[in-house]
Short mmCIF file of C-alpha atoms in Angstrom, two decimals:
data_model
loop_
_atom_site.label_atom_id
_atom_site.label_comp_id
_atom_site.label_asym_id
_atom_site.label_seq_id
_atom_site.Cartn_x
_atom_site.Cartn_y
_atom_site.Cartn_z
CA MET A 1 -0.06 0.10 0.08
CA SER A 2 1.19 3.56 -0.80
CA ALA A 3 1.02 6.43 1.72
CA THR A 4 1.53 9.03 -0.77
CA VAL A 5 -1.66 8.89 -2.90
CA ALA A 6 -3.11 12.32 -2.98
CA SER A 7 -6.82 11.58 -3.69
CA ALA A 8 -8.98 8.72 -4.06
CA ALA A 9 -11.46 7.38 -6.87
CA PRO A 10 -14.69 8.18 -5.83
CA ASP A 11 -15.55 4.55 -5.12
CA THR A 12 -12.69 3.55 -2.99
CA LEU A 13 -10.94 4.14 0.25
CA PRO A 14 -7.43 5.42 -0.47
CA ASP A 15 -4.39 3.06 0.09
CA TRP A 16 -2.83 5.45 2.58
CA LEU A 17 -5.86 5.69 4.69
CA CYS A 18 -6.39 1.90 4.69
CA GLN A 19 -2.64 1.59 5.59
CA GLN A 20 -3.33 4.07 8.63
CA LEU A 21 -6.47 2.00 9.57
CA VAL A 22 -4.90 -1.25 9.62
CA LEU A 23 -1.68 -0.14 11.14
CA GLY A 24 -3.59 1.73 14.01
CA SER A 25 -1.99 5.02 13.28
CA LEU A 26 -5.01 7.12 12.83
CA PRO A 27 -4.48 10.40 14.93
CA TRP A 28 -7.16 9.85 17.58
CA GLU A 29 -5.82 12.62 19.70
CA GLN A 30 -7.62 15.12 17.35
CA SER A 31 -10.82 13.26 17.55
CA ILE A 32 -14.16 14.37 19.29
CA PRO A 33 -16.61 12.59 21.45
CA TYR A 34 -19.43 11.42 19.41
CA SER A 35 -21.94 13.21 21.59
CA GLU A 36 -20.35 16.48 20.52
CA PHE A 37 -20.24 15.23 16.92
CA CYS A 38 -23.98 14.76 16.79
CA ASP A 39 -24.87 18.07 18.14
CA ARG A 40 -23.06 19.65 15.50
CA TYR A 41 -23.47 17.50 12.30
CA THR A 42 -25.41 15.04 10.57
CA LEU A 43 -24.47 11.83 8.67
CA CYS A 44 -27.50 11.86 6.38
CA ASP A 45 -27.01 10.50 2.84
CA SER A 46 -23.55 9.34 3.80
CA HIS A 47 -22.13 5.84 3.43
CA TRP A 48 -21.17 3.25 5.92
CA LEU A 49 -18.07 1.84 4.14
CA GLY A 50 -17.23 -0.86 6.86
CA THR A 51 -15.94 -1.82 10.32
CA PHE A 52 -12.29 -2.91 11.13
CA GLN A 53 -12.28 -4.84 14.58
CA GLN A 54 -9.30 -4.48 16.83
CA SER A 55 -8.53 -6.43 19.92
CA ASN A 56 -11.04 -4.64 22.42
CA GLY A 57 -12.68 -2.24 19.82
CA ALA A 58 -13.76 -1.52 16.37
CA VAL A 59 -13.29 1.39 13.91
CA ALA A 60 -15.99 2.19 11.52
CA CYS A 61 -15.38 4.26 8.25
CA ILE A 62 -18.09 6.17 6.72
CA ARG A 63 -17.86 8.36 3.51
CA TRP A 64 -19.45 11.64 4.58
CA ASP A 65 -21.67 13.31 2.25
CA LEU A 66 -20.20 16.74 1.31
CA LEU A 67 -23.62 18.16 0.58
CA TRP A 68 -24.12 18.25 4.32
CA LEU A 69 -20.61 19.56 5.51
CA PRO A 70 -21.42 23.03 7.17
CA ASP A 71 -19.60 26.09 5.69
CA THR A 72 -17.38 25.97 8.88
CA LEU A 73 -15.92 22.79 7.80
CA PHE A 74 -16.19 22.86 4.01
CA HIS A 75 -13.30 25.41 3.79
CA GLN A 76 -11.00 22.98 5.41
CA VAL A 77 -11.92 20.29 2.67
CA GLY A 78 -10.39 22.38 -0.27
CA GLN A 79 -10.15 20.39 -3.34
CA ALA A 80 -10.68 16.99 -1.88
CA ASP A 81 -13.40 14.85 -3.22
CA ALA A 82 -14.26 12.87 -0.17
CA VAL A 83 -14.18 13.26 3.66
CA TYR A 84 -13.88 10.03 5.69
CA LEU A 85 -15.43 9.91 9.27
CA PHE A 86 -14.13 7.27 11.43
CA LEU A 87 -15.90 6.19 14.57
CA LYS A 88 -13.86 4.31 17.05
CA PHE A 89 -15.64 2.14 19.49
CA GLU A 90 -14.00 1.40 22.77
CA GLN A 91 -14.85 -2.04 24.59
CA LEU A 92 -16.72 -3.63 21.68
CA LEU A 93 -19.12 -6.16 22.95
CA GLY A 94 -20.88 -7.05 19.71
CA MET A 95 -22.09 -6.17 16.22
CA ALA A 96 -25.01 -7.36 14.13
CA VAL A 97 -26.19 -6.58 10.64
CA THR A 98 -30.06 -7.12 9.68
CA PRO A 99 -31.66 -8.36 7.51
CA GLY A 100 -28.53 -10.14 6.18
CA HIS A 101 -26.97 -7.73 3.67
CA VAL A 102 -23.82 -8.45 4.99
CA SER A 103 -21.88 -8.25 1.79
CA ALA A 104 -22.78 -4.57 1.54
CA ARG A 105 -21.08 -3.88 4.89
CA ALA A 106 -18.30 -6.15 5.54
CA GLY A 107 -15.41 -5.70 3.18
CA ALA A 108 -17.14 -3.80 0.51
CA LEU A 109 -15.57 -0.20 0.78
CA SER A 110 -17.39 1.30 -1.99
CA PRO A 111 -20.32 3.92 -1.88
CA SER A 112 -21.57 2.18 -4.88
CA THR A 113 -22.36 -0.95 -2.73
CA ALA A 114 -23.01 0.63 0.65
CA PRO A 115 -26.46 2.34 0.78
CA ALA A 116 -26.84 5.77 1.88
CA ILE A 117 -27.48 6.32 5.72
CA THR A 118 -30.90 7.38 6.48
CA ASN A 119 -30.84 7.46 10.39
CA ILE A 120 -28.25 6.90 13.20
CA GLU A 121 -29.03 6.69 16.86
CA LEU A 122 -26.82 6.13 20.00
CA GLU A 123 -28.96 4.96 23.10
CA PRO A 124 -27.54 3.96 26.61
CA VAL A 125 -28.83 0.47 27.72
CA ASP A 126 -27.96 -0.38 31.35
CA GLU A 127 -24.08 0.17 31.40
CA GLN A 128 -23.69 -0.19 27.63
CA HIS A 129 -24.21 1.95 24.59
CA VAL A 130 -26.15 0.84 21.41
CA LEU A 131 -25.41 2.61 18.14
CA LEU A 132 -28.10 1.77 15.49
CA VAL A 133 -27.31 2.74 11.86
CA GLU A 134 -30.07 2.46 9.28
CA ASP A 135 -29.81 2.94 5.54
CA ILE A 136 -32.30 3.37 2.38
CA ASN A 137 -32.41 -0.35 1.98
CA GLU A 138 -33.92 -0.62 5.46
CA CYS A 139 -30.73 -2.67 6.33
CA SER A 140 -29.46 -1.88 9.81
CA THR A 141 -26.23 -2.24 11.63
CA THR A 142 -26.02 -2.46 15.24
CA VAL A 143 -22.98 -1.89 17.60
CA VAL A 144 -22.91 -2.70 21.15
CA PHE A 145 -19.95 -1.33 23.22
CA ALA A 146 -19.12 -0.30 26.79
CA GLY A 147 -16.40 2.26 26.60
CA SER A 148 -16.33 5.51 24.75
CA LEU A 149 -17.11 6.55 21.04
CA SER A 150 -14.98 8.96 19.06
CA CYS A 151 -15.10 10.70 15.85
CA LEU A 152 -12.04 11.66 13.47
CA ALA A 153 -12.64 13.04 10.05
CA ILE A 154 -9.96 12.95 7.48
CA ALA A 155 -10.19 14.63 3.92
CA ALA A 156 -9.08 12.60 0.93
CA HIS A 157 -5.80 14.48 0.53
CA ASN A 158 -4.80 13.24 4.22
CA GLN A 159 -5.74 16.40 6.10
CA ILE A 160 -7.16 16.18 9.34
CA ILE A 161 -10.58 17.99 9.42
CA GLN A 162 -11.06 20.01 12.78
CA LEU A 163 -14.54 19.01 14.03
#
């Protein structure tokens, strides 16, 4: 994988970003809590590209729909054709995809095969958290975790977006 690719084709995750994801070298120190993200932004029409499980957690990758970026963020994007949002789940307890469209979620890092997000909700349940993501095909992804949930945005030219 090359870490020098400047931008990605519209339907793929850039190699340099895949490399950072696999190596665990995303700059999480620049992330914000998911609760702050939800107070400011929407993921409507964005695409859930996939999830990378780690030893005690997971990282989900979303291609953020540029149409919904507020002006305060859009100027940071510059000429990039994509912004990727990463959600880091600490203390992952489980994940489920229903109604069985697993191929659209697992391993297929392409907006052309990943339907647009229509709804995303985070609910506390006992001492856990449940994130529910629904798409236009009425497929849902449920992530259950006990730790924190952080958000990190990176433009296609490897620039951290200050959320």
